[in-house]
PDB file of C-alpha atoms in Angstrom:
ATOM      1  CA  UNK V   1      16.643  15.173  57.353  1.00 50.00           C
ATOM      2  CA  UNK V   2      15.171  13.512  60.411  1.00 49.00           C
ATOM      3  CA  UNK V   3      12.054  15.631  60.144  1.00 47.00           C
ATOM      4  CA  UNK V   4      11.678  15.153  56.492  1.00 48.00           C
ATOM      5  CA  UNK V   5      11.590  10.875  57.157  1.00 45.00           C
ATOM      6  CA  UNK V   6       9.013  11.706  59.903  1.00 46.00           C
ATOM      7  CA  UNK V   7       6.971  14.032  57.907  1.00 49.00           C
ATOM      8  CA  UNK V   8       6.938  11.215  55.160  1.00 47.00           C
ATOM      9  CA  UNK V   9       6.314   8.756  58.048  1.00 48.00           C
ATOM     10  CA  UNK V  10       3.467  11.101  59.352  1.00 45.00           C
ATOM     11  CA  UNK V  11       1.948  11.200  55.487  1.00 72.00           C
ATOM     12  CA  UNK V  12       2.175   7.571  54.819  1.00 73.00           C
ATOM     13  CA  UNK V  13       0.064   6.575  58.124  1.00 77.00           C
ATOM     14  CA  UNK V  14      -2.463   9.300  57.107  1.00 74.00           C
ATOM     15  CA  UNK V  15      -3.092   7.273  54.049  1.00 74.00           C
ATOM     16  CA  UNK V  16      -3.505   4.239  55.593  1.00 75.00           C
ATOM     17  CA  UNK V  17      -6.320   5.651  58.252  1.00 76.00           C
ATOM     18  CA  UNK V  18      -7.587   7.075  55.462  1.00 73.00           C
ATOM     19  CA  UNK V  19      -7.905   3.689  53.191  1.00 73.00           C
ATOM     20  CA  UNK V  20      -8.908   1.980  56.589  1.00 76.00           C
ATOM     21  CA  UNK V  21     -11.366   4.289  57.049  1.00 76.00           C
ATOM     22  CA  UNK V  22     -13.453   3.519  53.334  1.00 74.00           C
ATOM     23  CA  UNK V  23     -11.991  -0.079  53.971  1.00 78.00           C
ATOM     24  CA  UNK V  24     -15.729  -1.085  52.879  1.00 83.00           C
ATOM     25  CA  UNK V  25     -15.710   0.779  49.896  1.00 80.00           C
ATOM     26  CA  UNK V  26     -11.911   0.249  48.443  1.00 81.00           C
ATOM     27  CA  UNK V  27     -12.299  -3.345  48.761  1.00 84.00           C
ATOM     28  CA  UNK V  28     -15.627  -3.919  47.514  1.00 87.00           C
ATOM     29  CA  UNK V  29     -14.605  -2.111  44.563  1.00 85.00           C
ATOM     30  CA  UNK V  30     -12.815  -4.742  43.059  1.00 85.00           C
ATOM     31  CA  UNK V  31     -15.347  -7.648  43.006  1.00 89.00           C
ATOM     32  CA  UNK V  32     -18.548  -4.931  42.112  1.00 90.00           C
ATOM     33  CA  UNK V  33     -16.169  -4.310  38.628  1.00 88.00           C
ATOM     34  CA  UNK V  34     -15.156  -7.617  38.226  1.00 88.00           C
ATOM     35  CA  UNK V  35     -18.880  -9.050  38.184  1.00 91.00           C
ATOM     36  CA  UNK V  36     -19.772  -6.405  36.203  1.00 90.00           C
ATOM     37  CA  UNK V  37     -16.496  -7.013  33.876  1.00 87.00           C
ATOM     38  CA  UNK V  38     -17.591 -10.478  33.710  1.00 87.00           C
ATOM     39  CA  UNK V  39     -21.371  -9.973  32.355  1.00 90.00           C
ATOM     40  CA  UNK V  40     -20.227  -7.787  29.993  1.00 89.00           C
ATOM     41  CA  UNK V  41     -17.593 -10.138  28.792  1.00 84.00           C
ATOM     42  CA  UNK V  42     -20.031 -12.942  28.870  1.00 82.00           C
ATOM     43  CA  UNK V  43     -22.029 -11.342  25.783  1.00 84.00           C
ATOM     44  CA  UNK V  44     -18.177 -10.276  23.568  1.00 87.00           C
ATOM     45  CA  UNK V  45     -17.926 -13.788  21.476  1.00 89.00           C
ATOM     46  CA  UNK V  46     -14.682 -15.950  21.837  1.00 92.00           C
ATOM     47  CA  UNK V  47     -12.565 -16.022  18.017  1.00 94.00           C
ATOM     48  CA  UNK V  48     -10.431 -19.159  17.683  1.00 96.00           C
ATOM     49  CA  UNK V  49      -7.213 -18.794  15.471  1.00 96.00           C
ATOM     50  CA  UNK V  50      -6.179 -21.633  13.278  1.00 97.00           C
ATOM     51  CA  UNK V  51      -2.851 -21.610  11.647  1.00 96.00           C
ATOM     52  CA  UNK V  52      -1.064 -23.838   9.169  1.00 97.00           C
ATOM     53  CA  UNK V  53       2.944 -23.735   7.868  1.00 96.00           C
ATOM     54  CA  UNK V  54       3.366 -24.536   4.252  1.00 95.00           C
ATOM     55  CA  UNK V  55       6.496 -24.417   2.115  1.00 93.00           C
ATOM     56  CA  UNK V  56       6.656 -23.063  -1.417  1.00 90.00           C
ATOM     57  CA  UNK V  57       6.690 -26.797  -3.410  1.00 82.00           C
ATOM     58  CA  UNK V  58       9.882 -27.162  -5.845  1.00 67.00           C
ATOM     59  CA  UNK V  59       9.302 -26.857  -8.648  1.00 56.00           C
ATOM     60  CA  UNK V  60      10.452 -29.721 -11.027  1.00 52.00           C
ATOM     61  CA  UNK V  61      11.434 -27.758 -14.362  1.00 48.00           C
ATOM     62  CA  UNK V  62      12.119 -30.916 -16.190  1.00 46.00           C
ATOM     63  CA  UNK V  63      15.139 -30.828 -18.821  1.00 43.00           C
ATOM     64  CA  UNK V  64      17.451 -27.545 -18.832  1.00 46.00           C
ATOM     65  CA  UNK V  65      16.859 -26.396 -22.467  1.00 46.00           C
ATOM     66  CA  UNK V  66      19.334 -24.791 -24.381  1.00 44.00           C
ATOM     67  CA  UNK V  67      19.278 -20.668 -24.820  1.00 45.00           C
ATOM     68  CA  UNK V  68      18.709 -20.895 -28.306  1.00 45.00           C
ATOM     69  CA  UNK V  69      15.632 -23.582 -28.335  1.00 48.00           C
ATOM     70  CA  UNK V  70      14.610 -21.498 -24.995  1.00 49.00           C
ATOM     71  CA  UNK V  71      14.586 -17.944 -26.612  1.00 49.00           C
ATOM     72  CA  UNK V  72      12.668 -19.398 -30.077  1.00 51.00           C
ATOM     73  CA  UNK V  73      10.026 -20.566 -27.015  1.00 52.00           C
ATOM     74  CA  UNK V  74       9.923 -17.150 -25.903  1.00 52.00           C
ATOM     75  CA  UNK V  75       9.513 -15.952 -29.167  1.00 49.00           C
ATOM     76  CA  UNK V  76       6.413 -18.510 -29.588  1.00 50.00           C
ATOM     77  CA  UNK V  77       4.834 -17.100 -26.575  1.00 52.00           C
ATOM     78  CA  UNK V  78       5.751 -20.253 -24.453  1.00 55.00           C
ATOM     79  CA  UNK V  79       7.155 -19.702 -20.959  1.00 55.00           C
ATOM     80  CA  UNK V  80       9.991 -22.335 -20.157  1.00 52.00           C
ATOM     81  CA  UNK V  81      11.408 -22.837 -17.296  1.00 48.00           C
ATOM     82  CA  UNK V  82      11.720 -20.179 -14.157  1.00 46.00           C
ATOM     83  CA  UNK V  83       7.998 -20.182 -13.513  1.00 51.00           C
ATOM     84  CA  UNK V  84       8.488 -22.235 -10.218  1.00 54.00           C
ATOM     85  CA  UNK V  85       9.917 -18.612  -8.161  1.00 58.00           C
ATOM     86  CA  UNK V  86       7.174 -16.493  -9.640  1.00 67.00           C
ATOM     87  CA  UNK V  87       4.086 -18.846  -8.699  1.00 84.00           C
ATOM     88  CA  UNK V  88       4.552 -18.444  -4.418  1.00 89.00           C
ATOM     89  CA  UNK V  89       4.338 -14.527  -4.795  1.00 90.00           C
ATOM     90  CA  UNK V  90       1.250 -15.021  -6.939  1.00 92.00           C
ATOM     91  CA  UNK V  91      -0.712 -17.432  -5.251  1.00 93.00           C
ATOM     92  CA  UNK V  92      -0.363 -15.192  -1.718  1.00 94.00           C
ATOM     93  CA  UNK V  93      -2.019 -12.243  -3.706  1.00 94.00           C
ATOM     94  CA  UNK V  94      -4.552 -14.651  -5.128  1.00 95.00           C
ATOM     95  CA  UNK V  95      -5.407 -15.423  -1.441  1.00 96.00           C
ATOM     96  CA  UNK V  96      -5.793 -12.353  -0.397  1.00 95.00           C
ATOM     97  CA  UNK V  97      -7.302 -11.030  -3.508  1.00 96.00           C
ATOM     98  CA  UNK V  98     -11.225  -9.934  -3.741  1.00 96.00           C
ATOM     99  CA  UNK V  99     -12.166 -11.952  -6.378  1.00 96.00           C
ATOM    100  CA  UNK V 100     -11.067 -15.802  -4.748  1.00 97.00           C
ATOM    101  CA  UNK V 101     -11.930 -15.094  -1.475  1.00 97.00           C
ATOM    102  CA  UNK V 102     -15.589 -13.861  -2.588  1.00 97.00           C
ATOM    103  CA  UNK V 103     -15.525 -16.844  -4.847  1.00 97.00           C
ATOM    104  CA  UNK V 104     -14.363 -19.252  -2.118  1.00 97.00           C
ATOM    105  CA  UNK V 105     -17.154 -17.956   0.108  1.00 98.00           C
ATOM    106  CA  UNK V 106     -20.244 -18.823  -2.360  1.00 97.00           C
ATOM    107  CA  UNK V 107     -18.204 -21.942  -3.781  1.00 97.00           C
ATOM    108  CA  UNK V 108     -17.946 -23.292   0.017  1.00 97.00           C
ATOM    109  CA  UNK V 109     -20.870 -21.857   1.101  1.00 96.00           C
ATOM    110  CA  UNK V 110     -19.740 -20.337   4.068  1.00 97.00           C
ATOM    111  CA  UNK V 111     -21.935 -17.122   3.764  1.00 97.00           C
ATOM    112  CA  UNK V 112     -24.319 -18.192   6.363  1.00 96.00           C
ATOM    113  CA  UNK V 113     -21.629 -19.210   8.859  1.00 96.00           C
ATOM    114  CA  UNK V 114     -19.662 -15.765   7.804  1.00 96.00           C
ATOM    115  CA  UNK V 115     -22.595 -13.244   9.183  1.00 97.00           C
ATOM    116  CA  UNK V 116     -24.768 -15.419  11.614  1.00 96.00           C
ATOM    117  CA  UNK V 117     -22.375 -17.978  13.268  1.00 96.00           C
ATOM    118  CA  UNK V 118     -22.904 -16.281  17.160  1.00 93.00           C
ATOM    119  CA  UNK V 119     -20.703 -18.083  18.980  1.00 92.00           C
ATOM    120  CA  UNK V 120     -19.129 -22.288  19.921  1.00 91.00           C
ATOM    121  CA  UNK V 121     -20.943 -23.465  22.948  1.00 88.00           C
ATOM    122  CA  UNK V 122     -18.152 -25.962  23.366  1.00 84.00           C
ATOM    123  CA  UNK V 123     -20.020 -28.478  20.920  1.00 88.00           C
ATOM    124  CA  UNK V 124     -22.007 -26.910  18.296  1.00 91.00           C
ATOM    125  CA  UNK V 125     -22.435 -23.856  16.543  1.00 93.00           C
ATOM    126  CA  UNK V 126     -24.776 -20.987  17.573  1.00 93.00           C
ATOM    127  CA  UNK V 127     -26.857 -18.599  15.059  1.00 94.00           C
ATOM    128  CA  UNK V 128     -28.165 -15.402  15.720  1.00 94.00           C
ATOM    129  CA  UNK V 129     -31.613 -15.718  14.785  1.00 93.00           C
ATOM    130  CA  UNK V 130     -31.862 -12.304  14.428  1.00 94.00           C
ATOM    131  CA  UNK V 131     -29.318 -12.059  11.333  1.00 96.00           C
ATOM    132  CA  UNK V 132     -30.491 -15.587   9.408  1.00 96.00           C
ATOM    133  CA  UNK V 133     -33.747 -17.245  10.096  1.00 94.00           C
ATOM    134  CA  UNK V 134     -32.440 -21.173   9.435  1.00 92.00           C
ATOM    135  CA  UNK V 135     -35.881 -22.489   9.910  1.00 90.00           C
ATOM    136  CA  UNK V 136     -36.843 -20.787   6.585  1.00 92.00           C
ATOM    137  CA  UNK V 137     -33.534 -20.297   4.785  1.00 92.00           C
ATOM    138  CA  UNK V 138     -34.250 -16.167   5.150  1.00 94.00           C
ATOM    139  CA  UNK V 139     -32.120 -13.594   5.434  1.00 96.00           C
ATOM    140  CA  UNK V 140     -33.947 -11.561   8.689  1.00 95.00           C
ATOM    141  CA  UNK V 141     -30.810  -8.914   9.895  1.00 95.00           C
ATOM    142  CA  UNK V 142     -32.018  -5.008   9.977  1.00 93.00           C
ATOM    143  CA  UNK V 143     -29.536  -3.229   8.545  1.00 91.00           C
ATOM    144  CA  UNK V 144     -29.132   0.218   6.787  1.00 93.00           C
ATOM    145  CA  UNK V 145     -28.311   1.075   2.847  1.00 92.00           C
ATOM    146  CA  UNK V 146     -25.939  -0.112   1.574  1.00 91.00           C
ATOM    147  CA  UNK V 147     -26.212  -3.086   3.135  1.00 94.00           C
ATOM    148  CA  UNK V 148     -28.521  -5.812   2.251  1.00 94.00           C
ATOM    149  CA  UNK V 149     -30.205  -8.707   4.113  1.00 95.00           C
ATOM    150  CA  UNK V 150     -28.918 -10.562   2.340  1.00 95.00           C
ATOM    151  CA  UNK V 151     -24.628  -9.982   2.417  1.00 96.00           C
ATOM    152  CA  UNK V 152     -22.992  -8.243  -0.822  1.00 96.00           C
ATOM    153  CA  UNK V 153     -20.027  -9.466  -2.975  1.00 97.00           C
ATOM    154  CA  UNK V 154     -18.137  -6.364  -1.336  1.00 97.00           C
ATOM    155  CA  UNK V 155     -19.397  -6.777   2.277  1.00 97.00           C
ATOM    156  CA  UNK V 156     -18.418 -10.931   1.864  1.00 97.00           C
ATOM    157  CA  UNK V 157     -14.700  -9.324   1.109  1.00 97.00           C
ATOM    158  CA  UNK V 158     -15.300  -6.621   3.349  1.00 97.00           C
ATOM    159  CA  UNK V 159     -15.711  -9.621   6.365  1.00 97.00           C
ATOM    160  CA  UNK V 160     -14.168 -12.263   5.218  1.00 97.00           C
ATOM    161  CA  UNK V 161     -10.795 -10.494   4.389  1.00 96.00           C
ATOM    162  CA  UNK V 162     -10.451  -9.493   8.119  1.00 96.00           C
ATOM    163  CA  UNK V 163     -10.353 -12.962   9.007  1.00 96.00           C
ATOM    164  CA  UNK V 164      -7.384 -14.252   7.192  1.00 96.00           C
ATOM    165  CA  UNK V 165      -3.319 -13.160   8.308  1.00 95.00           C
ATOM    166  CA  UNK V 166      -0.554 -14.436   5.704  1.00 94.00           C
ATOM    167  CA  UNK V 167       2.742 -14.466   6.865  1.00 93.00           C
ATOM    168  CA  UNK V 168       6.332 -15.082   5.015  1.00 90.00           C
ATOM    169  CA  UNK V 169       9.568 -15.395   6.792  1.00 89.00           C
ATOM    170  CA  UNK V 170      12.916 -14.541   5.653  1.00 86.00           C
ATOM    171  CA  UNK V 171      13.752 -18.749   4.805  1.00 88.00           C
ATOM    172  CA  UNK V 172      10.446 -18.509   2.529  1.00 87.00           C
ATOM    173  CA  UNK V 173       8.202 -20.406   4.947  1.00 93.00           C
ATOM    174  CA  UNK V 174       4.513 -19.202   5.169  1.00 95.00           C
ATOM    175  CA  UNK V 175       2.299 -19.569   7.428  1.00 96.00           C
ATOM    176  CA  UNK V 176      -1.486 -18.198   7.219  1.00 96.00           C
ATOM    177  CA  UNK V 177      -3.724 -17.567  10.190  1.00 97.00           C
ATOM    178  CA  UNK V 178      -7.564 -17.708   9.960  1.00 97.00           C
ATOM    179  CA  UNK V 179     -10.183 -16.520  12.860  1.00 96.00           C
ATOM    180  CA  UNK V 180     -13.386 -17.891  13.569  1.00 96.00           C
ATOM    181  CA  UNK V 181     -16.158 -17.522  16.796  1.00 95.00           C
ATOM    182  CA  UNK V 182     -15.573 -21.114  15.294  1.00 95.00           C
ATOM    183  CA  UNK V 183     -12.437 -23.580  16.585  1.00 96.00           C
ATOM    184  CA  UNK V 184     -14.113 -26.550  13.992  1.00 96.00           C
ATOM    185  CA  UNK V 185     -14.766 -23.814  11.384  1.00 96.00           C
ATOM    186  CA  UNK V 186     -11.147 -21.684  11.797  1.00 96.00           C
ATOM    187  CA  UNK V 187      -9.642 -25.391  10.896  1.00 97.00           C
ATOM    188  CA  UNK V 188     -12.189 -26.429   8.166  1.00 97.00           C
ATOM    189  CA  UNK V 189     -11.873 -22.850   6.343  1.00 98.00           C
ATOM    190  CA  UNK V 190      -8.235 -22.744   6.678  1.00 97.00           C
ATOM    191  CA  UNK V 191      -7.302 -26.373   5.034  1.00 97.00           C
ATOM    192  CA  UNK V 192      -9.834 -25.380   1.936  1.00 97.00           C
ATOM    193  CA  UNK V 193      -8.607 -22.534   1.663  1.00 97.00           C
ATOM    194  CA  UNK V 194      -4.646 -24.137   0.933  1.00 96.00           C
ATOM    195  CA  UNK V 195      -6.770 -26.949  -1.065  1.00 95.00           C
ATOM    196  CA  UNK V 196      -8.384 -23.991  -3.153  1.00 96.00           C
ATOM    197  CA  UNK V 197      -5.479 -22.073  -4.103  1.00 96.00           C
ATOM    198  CA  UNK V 198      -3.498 -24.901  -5.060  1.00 94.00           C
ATOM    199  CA  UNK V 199      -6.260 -26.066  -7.210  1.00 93.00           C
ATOM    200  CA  UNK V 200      -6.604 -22.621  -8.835  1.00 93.00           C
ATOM    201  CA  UNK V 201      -3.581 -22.520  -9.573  1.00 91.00           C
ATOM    202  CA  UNK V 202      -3.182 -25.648 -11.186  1.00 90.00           C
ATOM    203  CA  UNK V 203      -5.774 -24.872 -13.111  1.00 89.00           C
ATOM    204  CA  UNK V 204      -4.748 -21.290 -13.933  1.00 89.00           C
ATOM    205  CA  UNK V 205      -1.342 -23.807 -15.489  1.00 87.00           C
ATOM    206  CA  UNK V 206      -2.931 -26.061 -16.921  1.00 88.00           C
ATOM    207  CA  UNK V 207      -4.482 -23.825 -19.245  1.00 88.00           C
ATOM    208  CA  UNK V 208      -1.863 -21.483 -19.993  1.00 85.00           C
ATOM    209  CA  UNK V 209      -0.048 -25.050 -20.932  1.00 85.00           C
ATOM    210  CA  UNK V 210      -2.882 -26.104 -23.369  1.00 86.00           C
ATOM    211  CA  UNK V 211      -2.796 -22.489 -25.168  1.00 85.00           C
ATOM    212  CA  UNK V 212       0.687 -22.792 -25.841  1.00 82.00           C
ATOM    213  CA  UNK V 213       0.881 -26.777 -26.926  1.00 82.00           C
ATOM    214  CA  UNK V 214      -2.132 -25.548 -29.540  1.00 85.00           C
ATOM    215  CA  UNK V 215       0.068 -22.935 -30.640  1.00 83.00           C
ATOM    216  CA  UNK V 216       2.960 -24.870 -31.116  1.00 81.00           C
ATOM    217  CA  UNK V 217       1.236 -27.557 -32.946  1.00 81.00           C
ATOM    218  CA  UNK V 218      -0.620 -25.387 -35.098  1.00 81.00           C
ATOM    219  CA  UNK V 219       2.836 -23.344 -35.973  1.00 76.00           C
ATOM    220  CA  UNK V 220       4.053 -26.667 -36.363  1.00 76.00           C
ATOM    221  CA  UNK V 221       1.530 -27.270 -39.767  1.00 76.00           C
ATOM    222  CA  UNK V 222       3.596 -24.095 -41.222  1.00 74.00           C
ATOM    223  CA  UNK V 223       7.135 -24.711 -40.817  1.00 69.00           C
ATOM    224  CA  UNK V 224       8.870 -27.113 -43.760  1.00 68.00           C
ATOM    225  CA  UNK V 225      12.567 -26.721 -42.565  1.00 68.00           C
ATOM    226  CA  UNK V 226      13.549 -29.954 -40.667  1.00 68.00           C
ATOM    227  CA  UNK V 227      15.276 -28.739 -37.801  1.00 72.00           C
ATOM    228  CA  UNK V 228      12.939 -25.951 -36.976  1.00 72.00           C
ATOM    229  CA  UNK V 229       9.871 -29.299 -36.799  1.00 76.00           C
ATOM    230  CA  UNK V 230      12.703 -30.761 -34.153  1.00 78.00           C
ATOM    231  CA  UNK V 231      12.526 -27.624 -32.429  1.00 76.00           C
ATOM    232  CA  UNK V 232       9.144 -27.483 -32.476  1.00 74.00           C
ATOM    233  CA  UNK V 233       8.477 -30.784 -31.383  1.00 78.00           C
ATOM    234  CA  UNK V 234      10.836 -30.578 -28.075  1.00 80.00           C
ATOM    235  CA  UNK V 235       8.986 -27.517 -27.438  1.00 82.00           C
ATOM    236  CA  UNK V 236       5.740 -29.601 -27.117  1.00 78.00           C
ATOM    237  CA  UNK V 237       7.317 -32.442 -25.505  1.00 81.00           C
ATOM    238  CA  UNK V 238       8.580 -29.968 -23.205  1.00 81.00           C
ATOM    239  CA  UNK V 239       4.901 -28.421 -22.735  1.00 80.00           C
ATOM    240  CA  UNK V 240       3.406 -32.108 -22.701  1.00 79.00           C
ATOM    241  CA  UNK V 241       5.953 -33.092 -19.951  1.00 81.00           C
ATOM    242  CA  UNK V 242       5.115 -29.683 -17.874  1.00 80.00           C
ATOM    243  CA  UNK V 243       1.150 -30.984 -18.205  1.00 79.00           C
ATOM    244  CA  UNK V 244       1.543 -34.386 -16.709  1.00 78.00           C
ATOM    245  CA  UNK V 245       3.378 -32.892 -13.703  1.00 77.00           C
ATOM    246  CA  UNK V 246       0.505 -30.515 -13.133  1.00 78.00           C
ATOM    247  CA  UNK V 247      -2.239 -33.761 -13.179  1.00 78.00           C
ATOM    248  CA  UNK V 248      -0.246 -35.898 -10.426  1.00 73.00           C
ATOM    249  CA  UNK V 249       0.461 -32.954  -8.325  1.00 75.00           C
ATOM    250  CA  UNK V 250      -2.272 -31.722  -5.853  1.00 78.00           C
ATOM    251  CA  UNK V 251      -0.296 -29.619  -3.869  1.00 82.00           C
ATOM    252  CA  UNK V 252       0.510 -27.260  -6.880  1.00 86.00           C
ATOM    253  CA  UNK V 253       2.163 -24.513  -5.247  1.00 90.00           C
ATOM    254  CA  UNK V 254       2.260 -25.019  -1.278  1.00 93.00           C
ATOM    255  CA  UNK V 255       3.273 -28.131   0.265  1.00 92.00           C
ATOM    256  CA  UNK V 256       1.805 -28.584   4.137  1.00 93.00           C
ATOM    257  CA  UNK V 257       4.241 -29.079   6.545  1.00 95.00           C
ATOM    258  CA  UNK V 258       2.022 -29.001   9.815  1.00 96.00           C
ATOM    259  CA  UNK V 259      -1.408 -28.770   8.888  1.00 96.00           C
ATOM    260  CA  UNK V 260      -4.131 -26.850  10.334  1.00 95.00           C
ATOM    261  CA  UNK V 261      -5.197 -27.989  14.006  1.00 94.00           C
ATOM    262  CA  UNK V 262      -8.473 -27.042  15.803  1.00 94.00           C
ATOM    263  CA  UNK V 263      -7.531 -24.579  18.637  1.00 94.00           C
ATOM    264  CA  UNK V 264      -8.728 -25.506  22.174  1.00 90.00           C
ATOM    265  CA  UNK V 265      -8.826 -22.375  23.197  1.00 89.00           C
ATOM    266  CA  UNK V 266      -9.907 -18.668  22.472  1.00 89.00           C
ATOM    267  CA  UNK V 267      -7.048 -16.457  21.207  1.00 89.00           C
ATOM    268  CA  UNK V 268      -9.294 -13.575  21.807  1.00 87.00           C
ATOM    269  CA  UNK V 269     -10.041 -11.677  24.017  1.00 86.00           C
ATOM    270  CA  UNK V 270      -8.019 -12.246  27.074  1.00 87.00           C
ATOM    271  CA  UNK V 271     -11.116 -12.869  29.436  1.00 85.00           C
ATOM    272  CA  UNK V 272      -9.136 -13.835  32.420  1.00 88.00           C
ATOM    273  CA  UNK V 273      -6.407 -10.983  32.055  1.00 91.00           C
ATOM    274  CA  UNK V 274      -9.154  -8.594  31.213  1.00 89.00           C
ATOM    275  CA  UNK V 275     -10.920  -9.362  34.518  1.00 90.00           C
ATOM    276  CA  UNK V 276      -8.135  -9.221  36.691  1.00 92.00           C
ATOM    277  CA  UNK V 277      -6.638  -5.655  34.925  1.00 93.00           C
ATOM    278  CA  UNK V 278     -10.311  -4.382  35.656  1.00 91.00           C
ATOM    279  CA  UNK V 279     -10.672  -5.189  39.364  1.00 91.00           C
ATOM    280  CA  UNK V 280      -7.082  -3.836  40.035  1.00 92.00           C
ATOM    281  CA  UNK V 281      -7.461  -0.705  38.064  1.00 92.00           C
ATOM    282  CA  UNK V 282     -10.972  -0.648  40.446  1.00 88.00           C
ATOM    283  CA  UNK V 283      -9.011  -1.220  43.236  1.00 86.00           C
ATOM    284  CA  UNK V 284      -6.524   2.107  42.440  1.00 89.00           C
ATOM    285  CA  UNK V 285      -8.890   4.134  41.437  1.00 90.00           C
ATOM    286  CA  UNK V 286     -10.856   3.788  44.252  1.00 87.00           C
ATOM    287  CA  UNK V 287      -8.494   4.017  46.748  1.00 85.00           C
ATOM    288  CA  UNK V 288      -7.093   7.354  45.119  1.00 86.00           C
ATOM    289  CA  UNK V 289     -10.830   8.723  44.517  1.00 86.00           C
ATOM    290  CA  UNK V 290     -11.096   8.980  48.786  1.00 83.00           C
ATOM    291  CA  UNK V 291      -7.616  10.204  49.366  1.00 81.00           C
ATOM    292  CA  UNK V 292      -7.936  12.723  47.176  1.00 82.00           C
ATOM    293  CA  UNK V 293     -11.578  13.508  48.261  1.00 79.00           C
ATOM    294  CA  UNK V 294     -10.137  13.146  51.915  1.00 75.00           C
ATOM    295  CA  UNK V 295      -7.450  15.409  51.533  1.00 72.00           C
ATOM    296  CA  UNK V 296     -10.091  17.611  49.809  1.00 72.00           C
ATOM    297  CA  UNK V 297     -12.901  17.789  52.481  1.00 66.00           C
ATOM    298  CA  UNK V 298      -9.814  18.313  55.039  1.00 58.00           C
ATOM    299  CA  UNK V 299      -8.566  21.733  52.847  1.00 56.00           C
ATOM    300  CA  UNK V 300     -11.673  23.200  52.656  1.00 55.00           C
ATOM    301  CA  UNK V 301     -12.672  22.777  56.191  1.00 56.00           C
ATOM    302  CA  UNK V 302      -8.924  24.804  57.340  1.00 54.00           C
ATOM    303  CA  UNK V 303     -10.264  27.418  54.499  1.00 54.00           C
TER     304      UNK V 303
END
């Protein structure tokens, strides 16, 4: 036992004359990667991660109709009542869907900013002049078929859809995520984004509300029995009253709880942590590189 501790005692001072001997080299190690670590992480862009927490808006389904004057709606093709659950799931596939967020790109504008934004000096936003000449309003990046100088409906979607992160909890809260080399663009995008959807939406009632009221009014020219034209005419008050809500209501679908803030700082990458995880693994490796080479050059010379 008592040789084993000193033959363990004996090893462990071998590695320490051996360290002490490339001193030089195990220490410099560190600060010769972490320079290096640090030029190349000068040139990898910072991306800036907005959020903002909404809440599925209730719904206000006006009067409770009765199951008979609700099922002659149904009949009628006019949706009564209920609609308020099936909107939330809808408008978080609209957001994510091809077809809005290309359309939200050109409709913004942001195509420029999508492709040639180069990084946030802390102030203002740099281009790569190499991608988008602003000077001339031309399209200047090199790039190989299928790709375009100019940026594609399916590379916009391709890009933009990378950028954006929707989460649900299990209360029905949502919150959505956007990134951006950008901290004044990651808000900006993110709070027209909510703005568009809720719009669309409203919209996308509206007019589903208009094709039903013309419906029922034009059904209405048809019927002669009394109480079916009572019906009839609840179903378009009903209809009417459904309209008015959608004009005073902005906020269609998601109400903001905490809206969406300009980070401070980068979520991405971890500069510091990468730096410091590079000179220590430089620091290991090194100092197991010349025991092992030490211990090597010491076999062969007994062989």
């Amino acid at each position: 036992m008592t040789q084993k501790v000193d033959q363990d005692e004996i090893n462990l001072i071998e590695l320490v004359l051996i360290l002490k001997k490339y001193w030089i080299l195990v220490i410099s190690s560190g600060p010769i990667v972490g320079i290096i670590t640090f030029v190349i992480l000068m040139y990898i862009p910072n991306i800036y991660v907005s959020e903002i927490l909404l809440s599925p808006r209730a719904m206000e389904e006006g009067n409770k109709l009765s199951g008979g004057l609700s099922a002659i709606g149904s009949l009628a093709g006019v949706k009564l009542g209920g609609s308020g659950d099936v909107k939330v799931p809808v408008a978080l596939e609209i957001i994510k869907s091809r077809r809005f967020q290309v359309d939200f790109v050109h409709r913004r504008d942001l195509i420029v900013d999508l492709f040639a934004l180069k990084s946030w000096d802390g102030q203002n936003n740099i281009y790569d002049d190499e991608i988008y000449d602003i000077a001339n309003g031309k399209w200047v990046r090199d790039v190989k078929f299928p790709r375009t100088p100019e940026p594609q409906d399916w590379e916009i979607f391709e890009t933009f859809s990378q950028l954006i992160i929707v989460k649900e909890d299990d209360k029905g809260f949502i919150k959505v995520l956007l990134e951006s080399r950008s901290p004044v663009l990651s808000k900006k995008w993110l709070t027209w984004i909510i703005e568009d959807v809720n719009e669309y939406m409203r919209q996308r009632e509206q007019k589903e509300l208009k094709i039903s009221m013309n419906f029922l009014t034009k059904s209405l020219e048809d019927v002669a029995l009394q109480n079916i034209r009572q019906i009839f005419f609840q179903l378009i008050a009903e209809q009417t009253k459904k309209l008015m809500m959608t004009e005073s209501h902005k906020d269609f679908v998601f109400e903001i709880l905490d809206p969406a803030f300009q980070p401070v700082s980068a979520a991405k990458p971890k500069k510091l942590l990468i730096l410091v995880a590079m000179m220590m693994l430089a620091f290991i490796l090194t100092s197991i590189s010349v025991i092992v080479r030490e211990y090597m050059f010491v076999s062969n010379k007994k062989d």
